[in-house]
GROMACS .gro file of C-alpha atoms in nm:
model
  165
    1UNK     CA    1   3.669  -6.442   1.847
    2UNK     CA    2   3.964  -6.525   2.069
    3UNK     CA    3   4.029  -6.206   2.264
    4UNK     CA    4   4.194  -6.296   2.581
    5UNK     CA    5   4.232  -6.045   2.892
    6UNK     CA    6   4.450  -6.084   3.182
    7UNK     CA    7   4.285  -6.075   3.540
    8UNK     CA    8   4.389  -5.704   3.602
    9UNK     CA    9   4.190  -5.594   3.290
   10UNK     CA   10   3.876  -5.804   3.420
   11UNK     CA   11   3.852  -5.580   3.710
   12UNK     CA   12   3.881  -5.260   3.526
   13UNK     CA   13   3.602  -5.012   3.493
   14UNK     CA   14   3.710  -4.869   3.143
   15UNK     CA   15   3.786  -5.045   2.846
   16UNK     CA   16   3.917  -4.923   2.516
   17UNK     CA   17   3.868  -5.133   2.203
   18UNK     CA   18   3.907  -4.849   1.953
   19UNK     CA   19   4.065  -4.907   1.634
   20UNK     CA   20   4.047  -5.273   1.598
   21UNK     CA   21   3.836  -5.343   1.290
   22UNK     CA   22   3.546  -5.476   1.515
   23UNK     CA   23   3.233  -5.550   1.330
   24UNK     CA   24   3.039  -5.661   1.611
   25UNK     CA   25   3.101  -5.588   1.995
   26UNK     CA   26   3.255  -5.889   2.152
   27UNK     CA   27   3.057  -6.099   2.404
   28UNK     CA   28   3.309  -6.046   2.662
   29UNK     CA   29   3.245  -5.662   2.665
   30UNK     CA   30   2.893  -5.693   2.734
   31UNK     CA   31   2.968  -5.946   3.008
   32UNK     CA   32   3.176  -5.659   3.186
   33UNK     CA   33   2.889  -5.513   3.391
   34UNK     CA   34   3.130  -5.291   3.576
   35UNK     CA   35   3.220  -5.095   3.306
   36UNK     CA   36   3.186  -4.709   3.367
   37UNK     CA   37   3.384  -4.601   3.046
   38UNK     CA   38   3.344  -4.791   2.694
   39UNK     CA   39   3.547  -4.677   2.383
   40UNK     CA   40   3.455  -4.879   2.051
   41UNK     CA   41   3.546  -4.578   1.826
   42UNK     CA   42   3.727  -4.618   1.496
   43UNK     CA   43   3.585  -4.969   1.423
   44UNK     CA   44   3.363  -5.110   1.160
   45UNK     CA   45   3.026  -5.112   1.368
   46UNK     CA   46   2.694  -5.081   1.190
   47UNK     CA   47   2.480  -5.141   1.495
   48UNK     CA   48   2.530  -5.195   1.882
   49UNK     CA   49   2.355  -5.537   2.023
   50UNK     CA   50   2.026  -5.509   2.229
   51UNK     CA   51   2.243  -5.669   2.519
   52UNK     CA   52   2.436  -5.318   2.553
   53UNK     CA   53   2.158  -5.271   2.829
   54UNK     CA   54   2.357  -5.515   3.060
   55UNK     CA   55   2.610  -5.251   3.098
   56UNK     CA   56   2.410  -5.085   3.373
   57UNK     CA   57   2.701  -4.888   3.531
   58UNK     CA   58   2.804  -4.728   3.194
   59UNK     CA   59   2.880  -4.355   3.227
   60UNK     CA   60   3.022  -4.288   2.891
   61UNK     CA   61   3.009  -4.477   2.588
   62UNK     CA   62   3.218  -4.389   2.271
   63UNK     CA   63   3.129  -4.515   1.925
   64UNK     CA   64   3.246  -4.250   1.698
   65UNK     CA   65   3.411  -4.311   1.359
   66UNK     CA   66   3.210  -4.619   1.290
   67UNK     CA   67   2.916  -4.706   1.064
   68UNK     CA   68   2.641  -4.677   1.294
   69UNK     CA   69   2.296  -4.575   1.143
   70UNK     CA   70   2.075  -4.642   1.440
   71UNK     CA   71   2.058  -4.727   1.818
   72UNK     CA   72   1.866  -5.029   2.004
   73UNK     CA   73   1.577  -4.893   2.192
   74UNK     CA   74   1.746  -5.125   2.494
   75UNK     CA   75   1.982  -4.830   2.516
   76UNK     CA   76   1.748  -4.656   2.728
   77UNK     CA   77   1.801  -4.917   2.992
   78UNK     CA   78   2.144  -4.811   3.061
   79UNK     CA   79   2.044  -4.585   3.363
   80UNK     CA   80   2.361  -4.380   3.441
   81UNK     CA   81   2.473  -4.315   3.075
   82UNK     CA   82   2.571  -3.930   3.076
   83UNK     CA   83   2.790  -3.874   2.782
   84UNK     CA   84   2.746  -4.063   2.441
   85UNK     CA   85   2.965  -3.986   2.129
   86UNK     CA   86   2.806  -4.076   1.778
   87UNK     CA   87   3.017  -3.846   1.585
   88UNK     CA   88   3.146  -3.958   1.241
   89UNK     CA   89   2.878  -4.215   1.169
   90UNK     CA   90   2.597  -4.224   0.915
   91UNK     CA   91   2.302  -4.138   1.124
   92UNK     CA   92   2.015  -3.991   0.873
   93UNK     CA   93   1.759  -3.946   1.155
   94UNK     CA   94   1.816  -3.833   1.514
   95UNK     CA   95   1.831  -4.158   1.723
   96UNK     CA   96   1.478  -4.139   1.919
   97UNK     CA   97   1.631  -4.365   2.213
   98UNK     CA   98   1.852  -4.070   2.313
   99UNK     CA   99   1.517  -3.880   2.410
  100UNK     CA  100   1.434  -4.145   2.659
  101UNK     CA  101   1.753  -4.199   2.851
  102UNK     CA  102   1.711  -4.071   3.197
  103UNK     CA  103   2.066  -3.932   3.282
  104UNK     CA  104   2.197  -3.841   2.944
  105UNK     CA  105   2.367  -3.494   2.977
  106UNK     CA  106   2.586  -3.481   2.659
  107UNK     CA  107   2.526  -3.580   2.286
  108UNK     CA  108   2.800  -3.550   2.035
  109UNK     CA  109   2.633  -3.619   1.677
  110UNK     CA  110   2.888  -3.416   1.455
  111UNK     CA  111   2.971  -3.529   1.098
  112UNK     CA  112   2.663  -3.729   1.041
  113UNK     CA  113   2.372  -3.707   0.802
  114UNK     CA  114   2.117  -3.554   1.009
  115UNK     CA  115   1.883  -3.326   0.824
  116UNK     CA  116   1.645  -3.247   1.143
  117UNK     CA  117   1.681  -3.262   1.499
  118UNK     CA  118   1.346  -3.290   1.728
  119UNK     CA  119   1.445  -2.947   1.899
  120UNK     CA  120   1.111  -2.939   2.106
  121UNK     CA  121   1.188  -3.281   2.255
  122UNK     CA  122   1.548  -3.215   2.339
  123UNK     CA  123   1.434  -2.890   2.520
  124UNK     CA  124   1.214  -3.104   2.725
  125UNK     CA  125   1.504  -3.366   2.802
  126UNK     CA  126   1.585  -3.201   3.142
  127UNK     CA  127   1.919  -3.356   3.189
  128UNK     CA  128   2.040  -3.269   2.852
  129UNK     CA  129   2.338  -2.991   2.913
  130UNK     CA  130   2.532  -3.016   2.556
  131UNK     CA  131   2.445  -3.108   2.226
  132UNK     CA  132   2.711  -3.121   1.942
  133UNK     CA  133   2.580  -3.162   1.565
  134UNK     CA  134   2.843  -2.953   1.367
  135UNK     CA  135   2.892  -3.073   0.992
  136UNK     CA  136   2.531  -3.215   0.943
  137UNK     CA  137   2.317  -3.082   0.669
  138UNK     CA  138   2.057  -2.962   0.918
  139UNK     CA  139   1.729  -2.771   0.763
  140UNK     CA  140   1.683  -2.468   0.995
  141UNK     CA  141   1.358  -2.453   1.237
  142UNK     CA  142   1.122  -2.213   1.102
  143UNK     CA  143   1.216  -1.866   1.200
  144UNK     CA  144   0.891  -1.827   1.398
  145UNK     CA  145   0.924  -2.119   1.633
  146UNK     CA  146   1.295  -2.134   1.681
  147UNK     CA  147   1.351  -1.849   1.949
  148UNK     CA  148   1.066  -1.967   2.138
  149UNK     CA  149   1.183  -2.357   2.138
  150UNK     CA  150   1.545  -2.280   2.186
  151UNK     CA  151   1.483  -2.070   2.505
  152UNK     CA  152   1.278  -2.333   2.648
  153UNK     CA  153   0.943  -2.114   2.688
  154UNK     CA  154   0.656  -2.086   2.460
  155UNK     CA  155   0.576  -1.737   2.567
  156UNK     CA  156   0.816  -1.454   2.634
  157UNK     CA  157   0.760  -1.068   2.741
  158UNK     CA  158   0.931  -0.874   2.477
  159UNK     CA  159   1.200  -0.652   2.633
  160UNK     CA  160   1.105  -0.318   2.767
  161UNK     CA  161   1.243  -0.048   2.525
  162UNK     CA  162   1.444   0.247   2.652
  163UNK     CA  163   1.265   0.550   2.735
  164UNK     CA  164   0.922   0.390   2.703
  165UNK     CA  165   0.674   0.493   2.981
   0.00000   0.00000   0.00000
């Protein structure tokens, strides 16, 4: 597509391509392996290319406000990715690739069409610190399973009641 960058932009570690009506990720973005932060929010993207895995230094990926419904499995090959914002897209299912990302700490999936989330698998994701799922039509977890799963343990001692001997 005729994108041109100045030399100083080529050396940059952060790229903001938000709000440009992009229908695909330009090749020059994928070729910038030094990128640490990539903002592709507010475009017309329906998918990310498998070549996203070439961005081996990427720590933050912002792709909110697009039309994404799935993520490529190759995204798990981005070893340093810690934060991904997928809010305001059209995901119906939780993207399974997010469960196999070695450094992922924060997932934002607000305002999608998710009806369920793999709670057990997310609890086991040792690096995950924050998961945001507001404004999704989620089906509640069964009451007998939710407390144990959310606490991260299968068995818990009941709290001692006051005055019991």
